[in-house]
Backbone as a ProteinNet text record, in pm:
[ID]
protein_1_A
[PRIMARY]
MKKRCAQYALDYIKPHSILGLGGGSTIAYLVEMIQAKQLDVTIVTPSVTTAKLCQAAELTVVPMSQVDHVTVAFDGCDEVDGHLNALKSGGGIHTKEKVIATMADDYILLVDESKVSDTLSFKVPLVLEVLPQALAKVKADVLRLGYQVTARMSATSDGYTYTENGNLLLEVTIDSGTCEAIAQQFSAIVGIVETSLFYQIATKAIVVTTEGKRIIERSQIK
[TERTIARY]
-880.4	-786.5	-683.5	-729.6	-638.7	-542.9	-594.5	-506.8	-400.9	-441.1	-346.8	-240.9	-283.4	-189.4	-85.2	-131.3	-40.5	55.5	3.9	87.5	200.6	167.1	268.5	372.6	328	420.2	528.6	498	596.4	725.9	714.8	832.8	938.4	896.9	988.4	1045.9	1013.8	1059.9	1179.5	1289.2	1409.9	1427.7	1486.2	1510.8	1595.7	1567.6	1644.4	1631.1	1526	1505.6	1413.4	1412.9	1320.7	1207.6	1084.9	968.2	885	839	739	603.2	507.2	373.3	271.6	186.3	80.4	-38.2	-156.8	-277.9	-367.9	-477.3	-575.5	-575.4	-676.9	-698.2	-592.9	-541.8	-436.1	-311.6	-276.9	-162	-188.7	-312.2	-347.4	-321.8	-358.2	-329.3	-178.6	-104.8	40.7	102.6	52.6	102.1	80.6	-38.8	-68.5	30	61.6	151	295	337.4	471.6	483.9	379.4	379.1	382.4	299.9	291.2	424.1	497	625.8	742	708.4	808.8	929.7	898.3	1004.9	1065.2	1196.5	1266.8	1285.5	1187	1189.9	1155.1	1188.3	1150.1	1049.3	946	835.8	835.9	813.2	782.8	653.8	561.8	431.5	374.7	303.8	235.7	96.4	52.7	-83.5	-89.5	-171.2	-190	-249.3	-343.9	-407.4	-307	-224.9	-123.3	-23.3	16	110.2	53.2	-73	-136.9	-143.6	-171.7	-174.7	-36	66.4	203.5	243.4	208.3	241	168	40.9	-35.1	26.5	88.9	155.6	299	336.8	469.8	581.2	552.1	653.1	716	840.7	911.6	867.4	818	775	859.1	914.7	993.3	930	946.8	890.7	954.3	877.4	930.2	1048.9	1045.4	1149.9	1287.1	1290.8	1417.6	1472.7	1407.8	1445.3	1478.1	1588.8	1619.9	1632.7	1610	1618.5	1525.9	1452.6	1360.4	1397.2	1402.3	1439.4	1331	1208.3	1095.2	970.3	885.3	760.1	642.7	534.7	413	296.9	211.6	97.3	-10.5	-130.4	-238.6	-261.9	-358.7	-395.3	-534.9	-592.6	-724.2	-716.5	-604	-588	-440	-395.6	-257.9	-259.3	-171.9	-169.4	-51.2	-42.3	61.7	201.7	214	345.3	374.5	292.5	308.5	284.9	208.8	158.9	34.9	24.1	-84.2	-157.3	-281.8	-366.1	-424	-417.3	-476.3	-576	-674.9	-765.1	-821	-843.9	-925	-864.4	-741.7	-689.4	-640.9	-596.5	-545.4	-407.7	-335.7	-200.1	-94.7	-131	-43.7	91.8	99.2	228.8	326.3	283.1	369.5	397.6	298.2	319.3	426.2	426.3	527.8	666.8	674.8	804.1	863.5	782.8	830.3	860.3	773.7	792.8	925.2	960.6	1083.4	1208.4	1190.5	1303.6	1331.2	1235.8	1243.2	1323	1401.8	1468.2	1364.7	1257.7	1150.6	1017.7	934.9	802.5	698.7	630.5	546.1	398.6	319	174.4	106.2	11.4	-62.8	-206.4	-246.3	-378.8	-439.2	-569.2	-631.6	-653.6	-691.1	-700	-794.6	-897.7	-996.7	-937.8	-822	-761.3	-653.4	-636.5	-533	-596.2	-540.2	-587.2	-466	-488.2	-377	-321.6	-411.8	-375	-472.5	-428.2	-515.2	-640.3	-754.9	-882.1	-925.1	-859.5	-895.7	-1043.8	-1086.5	-1225.8	-1248.6	-1141.6	-1151.3	-1080.6	-1115.9	-1054.7	-905.2	-835	-697.9	-706.7	-633.6	-640.3	-513.9	-533.5	-423.3	-416.3	-297.2	-277.8	-227.7	-298.3	-277	-256.4	-162.9	-145.5	-273.6	-326	-450.7	-444.1	-326.9	-313.1	-322	-303.3	-303.7	-434.1	-534.4	-657.4	-720	-750.6	-818.4	-731	-602.6	-509.5	-500.1	-487.2	-475.3	-604.3	-717.8	-846.1	-857	-818.1	-824.6	-730.8	-610.7	-514.6	-567.3	-629.4	-682.4	-798.6	-883.9	-996.9	-946.8	-837.9	-781.8	-728.4	-688.3	-643.3	-759.5	-882.8	-1000.2	-1058	-1013.2	-1062.3	-1166.6	-1251.8	-1344	-1273.5	-1291.6	-1222.5	-1315.1	-1312.4	-1390.4	-1304.5	-1331.3	-1260.8	-1326.5	-1244.2	-1299.5	-1346.9	-1473.9	-1533.5	-1527.5	-1523.1	-1513.1	-1644.9	-1633.9	-1753	-1800	-1718.2	-1751.6	-1775.1	-1752.4	-1774.7	-1813.8	-1863.4	-1904.8	-1783.1	-1700.9	-1583.2	-1497.4	-1379.1	-1287.7	-1225.8	-1179.1	-1096.2	-951.5	-888.4	-748	-663.2	-545.8	-452.7	-379.1	-302.8	-222.2	-114.5	-85	12.5	-50.7	-183.1	-252.6	-291.8	-288.4	-322.2	-461.8	-509.1	-641.1	-629.7	-741.1	-746.8	-845.9	-800.5	-887.1	-900.1	-1019.9	-1044.2	-1068.9	-992.7	-997	-1049.2	-1148.9	-1202.9	-1119.5	-1059.5	-974.8	-1049.7	-1075	-1147.9	-1054.6	-939	-845.8	-706	-608.8	-471.2	-380.9	-253.3	-157.1	-107.5	-58	-3.8	110.8	195.9	311	265.5	170.4	122.6	53.7	-28.2	-100.5	-2.8	96.4	197.3	270.2	304	376.2	288.3	160.5	69.3	57.8	37.6	11.1	138.6	249.3	374.8	417.5	363.8	399.3	316.2	213.3	126.7	182.1	222.8	273.8	157.7	180.8	75.6	28.4	52.3	22.9	142	116.3	223.1	255.9	153.3	169.3	35	40.8	-79.5	-85.9	-203.8	-222.2	-189.4	-129.4	-80.1	64.5	89.8	223.8	279.8	346.7	396.9	539.6	558.7	691.1	761.7	688.1	744.3	748.6	639.1	633.7	733.6	793.8	887.4	821.9	717.9	646.7	501.4	419.1	283.1	257.7	212	167.3	17.6	-21.9	-161.5	-221	-318.3	-383.3	-496.5	-498.6	-602.5	-675.5	-782	-856.8	-771.2	-674.4	-588.6	-463	-424.5	-300.7	-253.5	-138.8	-87.3	-4.2	15.1	112	185.1	306.3	388.7	414.8	388.8	429.6	556.1	663.7	791.5	838.7	894	942.2	1050.8	1132.4	1241.2	1190.6	1062.5	1006	930.5	910.8	833	920.3	870.4	946	884.2
1505.6	1495.7	1384.4	1267.9	1155.4	1182.8	1245.5	1282	1382.4	1479.5	1580.2	1515.5	1421.3	1352.8	1275.7	1208.2	1135.7	1232	1348.8	1448.8	1495	1518.9	1560.7	1450.2	1324.9	1212.6	1205.8	1252.6	1249.4	1322.7	1424.3	1502.8	1419	1303.6	1220.9	1104.7	1099.4	988.8	1033.3	961.3	992.1	888.6	929.1	834	715.8	599.5	476	424.2	465.9	419.6	298.6	231.7	120	171.6	161.2	213	100.1	119.8	32	99.5	29.6	85.3	-6.6	51.2	-25.4	-41.6	-50.2	-64.4	57	58.6	165.4	264.1	350.2	441.2	551.2	598.6	700.5	643.7	520.8	455.7	434.6	404.2	387.2	516.1	629.5	758.5	779.8	740.4	757.8	675	554.4	470.2	539.7	598.5	671.4	786.1	857.3	972.6	930.8	819.1	767.2	728.5	667.4	630.5	755.4	855.5	976.7	1051.3	1050.1	1120.2	1033.7	907.3	813.7	802.9	788.7	775.1	634.7	628.2	500.6	448.9	369.7	316.8	168.7	102.8	-37.2	-42.9	-124.3	-129.5	-261.7	-256	-374.4	-345	-440.6	-415.4	-542.2	-528.8	-643.4	-663.6	-570.2	-570.7	-629.5	-731	-791.4	-688.8	-609.4	-507.7	-403.5	-354.9	-255.8	-314.8	-438.9	-503.9	-508.6	-540.8	-547	-409.2	-306.1	-169.8	-128.4	-163	-128.5	-201.9	-328.2	-406.5	-351.3	-311	-251.8	-119.2	-48.7	78.9	58.1	-68.3	-104.5	-57.1	-62.7	-34.1	-166.1	-160.7	-280.9	-318.5	-439.9	-491	-613.4	-615.7	-731.3	-791.9	-922.7	-987.6	-934.4	-930.5	-887.4	-971.8	-1098.8	-1190.5	-1158.8	-1076.3	-1042.9	-907.4	-845.1	-709.1	-707	-641.2	-623.5	-476.9	-389.3	-245.7	-170.8	-73.9	9.3	155.1	235	375.4	452.9	443	509.6	426.5	417.4	342.3	432.9	415.9	494.7	401.6	446.8	365.5	454.1	401.7	470	404.8	453.5	393.3	439.1	376.2	415.6	532.7	538.9	645.4	660.6	784.1	810.2	919.7	908.8	1010.4	1105.2	1201.9	1303.6	1252	1127.1	1064.7	962.4	964.3	876.7	730.1	701.7	566.2	551.9	440.2	425.2	293.1	292.7	174.3	140.6	12.3	-36.6	-146	-167.9	-278.3	-346.8	-273.2	-326.2	-439.2	-418.2	-510.7	-644.5	-649.7	-774.7	-813.2	-715.4	-744.2	-670.2	-638.4	-552.7	-617.8	-750.6	-813.7	-782.9	-800.9	-771.4	-621.4	-540.2	-395.2	-355.8	-421	-391.5	-434.6	-545.1	-590.1	-482.1	-432.4	-327.2	-199.2	-163.4	-40.7	-42.4	-157.3	-164.6	-180.9	-206.7	-207.5	-68.7	22.7	151.9	254.9	333.7	447.7	549.6	561.9	656.7	585.1	576.6	514.9	624.7	661.4	780.6	742.1	789.1	766.4	879.1	843.5	939.5	943.2	1055.8	1062.8	1202	1211.2	1343	1375.7	1498.1	1548.7	1466.8	1406.4	1331.6	1207.6	1161	1039.8	1068.4	1194.9	1234	1268.3	1214.9	1246.3	1267	1332.1	1354.3	1221.6	1131.9	995.9	900	780.1	686.2	656.3	665.6	639	494.2	419.3	281.2	270.6	365.6	363.4	249.1	192.8	68.8	-40.1	-166.1	-272.5	-287.4	-335.4	-381.8	-520.4	-542.9	-671.3	-752	-878.2	-969.5	-1073.9	-1095.4	-1210.8	-1324.4	-1436.9	-1543.1	-1677.1	-1756.6	-1893.1	-1972.5	-2045.4	-2121.5	-2216	-2277.4	-2372.9	-2304.8	-2172.9	-2099.8	-2023.8	-2046.5	-1966.5	-1965.1	-2081	-2087.7	-2027.9	-2057.6	-2008.7	-1857.7	-1799.1	-1653.5	-1585.5	-1638.7	-1580.1	-1580.1	-1689.9	-1698.1	-1597	-1580.6	-1484.7	-1341.8	-1310.2	-1175	-1148.5	-1247.2	-1231.9	-1210.3	-1278.4	-1261.3	-1119.6	-1054	-915.3	-817.6	-868.7	-785	-724	-772.4	-718	-810.4	-753	-832.6	-871.9	-995.3	-1042.7	-1131.4	-1111.8	-1195.6	-1230.4	-1344.7	-1385	-1317	-1270.5	-1211.8	-1324.7	-1314.7	-1417.9	-1376.8	-1476.1	-1452.2	-1398.1	-1301.1	-1245	-1331.8	-1426.9	-1508.1	-1655.9	-1696.1	-1836.4	-1844.2	-1959.5	-1980	-2027.8	-1932.8	-1969.9	-1849.9	-1877	-1771.1	-1703.3	-1580.4	-1512.6	-1556.5	-1599.9	-1639.3	-1536.2	-1508.7	-1419.3	-1497.2	-1425.6	-1492.9	-1581	-1555	-1636.8	-1763.8	-1779.2	-1896	-1883.1	-1760	-1736.8	-1676.5	-1667.2	-1612.7	-1468.7	-1397.3	-1260	-1250.6	-1193.8	-1165.8	-1015.1	-968.8	-826.5	-801.4	-709.2	-681.7	-541.4	-529.5	-399.1	-342.5	-225.9	-160.7	-41	-42.3	67.4	170.3	127.6	219.7	159.1	243.3	196.7	277.6	286.5	358.6	268.2	329.1	251.3	162.8	216.9	140.2	16.9	33.5	-79	-183.5	-137	-229.5	-306.5	-236.9	-303.9	-410.8	-380.4	-476.5	-595.7	-569.4	-677	-781.7	-734.8	-828.5	-889.8	-821	-880.3	-995.2	-997.8	-1103	-1229.9	-1225.3	-1341.9	-1430.1	-1549.6	-1645.3	-1694.6	-1695.2	-1736.9	-1622.7	-1498	-1380.9	-1354.1	-1350.3	-1321.8	-1173.3	-1089.6	-943.6	-878.7	-752.7	-674.5	-557.5	-498.2	-385	-251	-255.3	-133.7	-111.5	0.3	36.3	134.6	79.3	158.4	203.2	335	395.3	338.1	326	275.7	384.2	458.2	562.6	673.7	727.6	839.4	973.9	969.1	1091.5	1059.3	1162.9	1155.4	1281.6	1263.6	1375.6	1388.5	1498.2	1519	1626.4	1587.4	1681.7	1751.5	1884.4	1965.9	2043.4	2110.9	2191.6	2307.1	2352.3	2463.8	2419.1	2294.4	2248	2119.2	2124.8	2005	2044.4	1948.3	1963.2	1830.2	1837.6	1717.8	1692.5	1570.9	1527.7	1445.4	1485.5	1415	1363	1243.4	1185.4	1271.3	1334.8	1416.8	1536.2	1574.4	1688.7	1648.8	1516.9	1469.7	1461.8	1518.2	1517.8	1416
-931.3	-818.3	-843.3	-888.3	-909	-1024.7	-1129.8	-1241.2	-1197.2	-1118.2	-1069.6	-981.5	-899.4	-810.7	-893.8	-998.3	-1086.8	-1156.1	-1194.6	-1261	-1168.2	-1042.2	-945.4	-924.8	-931.1	-908.8	-1014.7	-1134.3	-1243.9	-1207.7	-1122.6	-1085.8	-1013.5	-957.7	-879.8	-960.5	-1089	-1172.8	-1257	-1241.7	-1318.4	-1429.9	-1541.9	-1650.3	-1604.1	-1662.6	-1639.3	-1496	-1427	-1289.4	-1286.4	-1171.4	-1148	-1061.2	-1113.4	-1042.9	-984.4	-862.5	-804.6	-817.1	-873.7	-890.3	-824.3	-739.4	-676.1	-769.3	-711.6	-791.5	-774.7	-850.6	-835.4	-950.8	-952	-1064.2	-1073.4	-959.7	-965.4	-1032.8	-1000.6	-1063.8	-1212.7	-1247.7	-1388.8	-1466.5	-1407.3	-1471.4	-1485.2	-1382	-1384.9	-1497.4	-1518.3	-1627.5	-1762.1	-1780.2	-1904.5	-1925.7	-1817.9	-1829	-1854.8	-1794.8	-1820.8	-1968.1	-2020.9	-2162.7	-2251	-2217.1	-2299.1	-2303.5	-2191.7	-2185.6	-2235.8	-2268.7	-2320.5	-2227.3	-2099	-2000.3	-2007	-2007.1	-2012.5	-1870.3	-1825.7	-1689	-1691.3	-1582.8	-1562.6	-1448.8	-1467.1	-1369.8	-1296.5	-1165.9	-1086.9	-1011.8	-1009.3	-947.9	-885.7	-773	-714.1	-773.4	-858.2	-910.3	-1050	-1068.4	-1200.7	-1296.1	-1247.9	-1331.6	-1378.5	-1284.7	-1321.4	-1419.5	-1398.8	-1490.9	-1632.2	-1644.4	-1776.3	-1840.4	-1760.8	-1813.3	-1864.2	-1788.4	-1828.1	-1956.1	-1965.5	-2083.9	-2206.5	-2187.8	-2297.9	-2341.9	-2246.6	-2277.2	-2326	-2344.5	-2393	-2300.1	-2170.9	-2069.1	-2024.6	-1984.5	-1940.7	-1799.5	-1784.5	-1654	-1620.2	-1499.4	-1455.7	-1331.1	-1311.2	-1191.6	-1063.5	-956.5	-827.8	-783.7	-816.6	-771.5	-829.4	-934.2	-998.5	-953.6	-857.5	-816.5	-667.5	-632.3	-490.3	-451.9	-549.4	-522.2	-616.2	-561.2	-638.8	-613	-720	-705.8	-631.9	-681.9	-618.1	-643	-541.9	-553.7	-519.6	-593.7	-573.5	-542.3	-451.6	-413.7	-353.8	-346.2	-276.4	-141.6	-67.6	60.3	97.6	198.4	246.3	343.2	414.9	515.1	546.5	567.3	608.1	713.7	812.7	917.6	899.1	988.9	978.7	1000.6	1048	1066.1	957.4	851.7	735.3	765.9	870.3	889.6	802.1	732.1	635.4	656.2	611.3	622.9	486.8	450.8	326.6	363	277.1	307.2	185	77.6	-31.2	-111.3	-162.6	-262	-210.2	-86.6	-32	-84	-143.8	-194.1	-111.2	13.4	94.3	125.2	130.1	157.3	44.9	-79.5	-194.2	-202.5	-169.5	-169.9	-68.7	47.8	149.5	105.1	33.9	-17.2	-106.5	-198.6	-288.9	-211	-118.4	-39.9	35	89.8	169.7	83.2	-46.5	-138.6	-195.3	-179.4	-247.8	-168.3	-240.6	-177.6	-130.8	-208.2	-178.5	-199.8	-96.2	-107.4	-85.5	-194.1	-194.1	-207.4	-114.3	-118	-194.9	-278.7	-359.8	-311	-249.9	-186.9	-204.4	-177.9	-167.3	-20.6	5.7	143.2	231.1	171.7	249.8	315.9	269.2	323.6	427.5	463	558.5	692.9	801.1	936	1026	1140	1233.9	1284.9	1322.2	1361.1	1292.9	1264.3	1194	1276.1	1210.1	1277.2	1261.2	1172.6	1141.5	1104.1	1019.7	972.4	874.6	821	744.5	823.9	802.8	882.6	856.6	957.6	940.1	877.1	769	698.8	726.9	758.9	785.7	675.4	620.9	533.6	621.3	616.9	715	644.2	694.5	644.7	669.9	572	592.1	711.3	731.5	841.7	978.2	981.2	1108.5	1131	1046.6	1052.8	1191.4	1246.1	1375.8	1486.1	1479.8	1581.8	1579	1459	1448.4	1492.1	1451.9	1494	1646.2	1709.5	1855.9	1920.4	1864.7	1918.4	1907.5	1793.3	1772.8	1867.9	1885.8	1978.3	2121	2158	2292.4	2313.3	2204.6	2213.8	2231.6	2212.9	2233.7	2107.3	1990.9	1864.4	1803	1718.7	1638.3	1509.1	1464	1344.6	1262.1	1131.1	1040.1	919.2	860.3	738.7	618.6	525.9	403.7	313.4	271.4	187.8	41.2	-44.9	-188.5	-243.4	-334.7	-399.1	-514.8	-554.6	-671.8	-640.3	-517.4	-481	-334.5	-295.3	-155.7	-75.3	-34.6	41.7	71.9	124.4	163.3	40.4	62	-36.9	-16	-124.3	-119.4	-192.8	-139.1	-206.8	-315.8	-398.7	-500.8	-437.5	-310.7	-237.7	-181.1	-199.6	-146.9	-1.3	50.5	190.2	204.9	328.6	358.5	407.6	400.5	448.9	564.5	674.9	789.2	804.8	839.5	860.6	1008.6	1063.6	1207.5	1230.7	1318.8	1356.6	1470.7	1447	1547.2	1604.6	1734.1	1798.8	1862.2	1904.9	1970.4	1969.7	2001.7	2009.8	1918.8	1954	1872.2	1759.4	1652.7	1541.1	1586.6	1671.9	1719.6	1795.6	1886.3	1967.2	1879.9	1785.7	1698	1609.8	1555.4	1472.3	1552.4	1676.8	1761.1	1796.9	1828.2	1865.6	1754.9	1633.3	1524.2	1467	1477.7	1431.3	1522.5	1643.2	1739.3	1722.2	1638.6	1620.6	1509	1544.6	1446.5	1360.1	1229	1136	1049.5	1096.4	1014.6	923.9	793.7	698.7	701.5	689.2	696	725.6	767.6	792.9	695.1	684.9	593.5	658.2	778.5	843.5	800.4	732.7	690.1	792.8	892.3	1004.8	977.6	969.1	947.2	823.5	714.7	589.7	483	467.8	364.3	395.2	291	306.5	273.8	190	151	122	126	73.4	-8.3	-131.5	-212.6	-189.9	-126.8	-89.2	-180.2	-261.8	-352.1	-278.1	-286.6	-225.2	-334	-295.3	-393.1	-445.2	-365.3	-405.5	-480.2	-463.3	-525.6	-462.7	-395.6	-329.6	-209	-120.5	-13.3	0.8	49.4	63.2	211.1	254.7	388.9	370.1	436.8	423.8	558.6	557.5	683	746.4	664.1	716.8	795.7	774.4	843.7	970.9	989.3	1103.7	1227.3	1334.7	1461.6	1556.8
[MASK]
++++++++++++++++++++++++++++++++++++++++++++++++++++++++++++++++++++++++++++++++++++++++++++++++++++++++++++++++++++++++++++++++++++++++++++++++++++++++++++++++++++++++++++++++++++++++++++++++++++++++++++++++++++++++++++++

């Protein structure tokens, strides 16, 4: 499924374009295919792993700080709804992913059918990237909204997980609410750098099914 999804993504890549690539195994397959087809593209990525894969494939990788426009960006997600609202949780690089997504003319999610729902169920936590100095304040604000919140702890040390930006990650359990309301609630909390809810950002989703694929496009959403 992931290989097929990467194969379909190739159709959206034009020569001499700037590509944004997220992380994950589907993106890894896409890197292999870009190398195999010898596509002349420039890569920007928030993922250290993806950057290393691209460099090993002798693809041109440039720092995010040197780019203000991306032709097309590809990424995965934990869940996406019929209105192309998406939720991420695992990697903790969603702030950088959003930067690339909002620079892209086309931001395309690569998923299989199991990750698509009519409306987001928030079966995985909403992740907040938070300034360390605002930790207690943000936790209190989230609790006042009625949500459960916990800090993500490091798997390799006795302490918090820190992002490459030097910030902390909080995981919020969402039981109900619309994407619009949730996006507004958390954007209003000072101290949150970004959330893992991608509200009205994606332009397309390539959804791989057992029969083939289907495309969800923002232009078709009413």
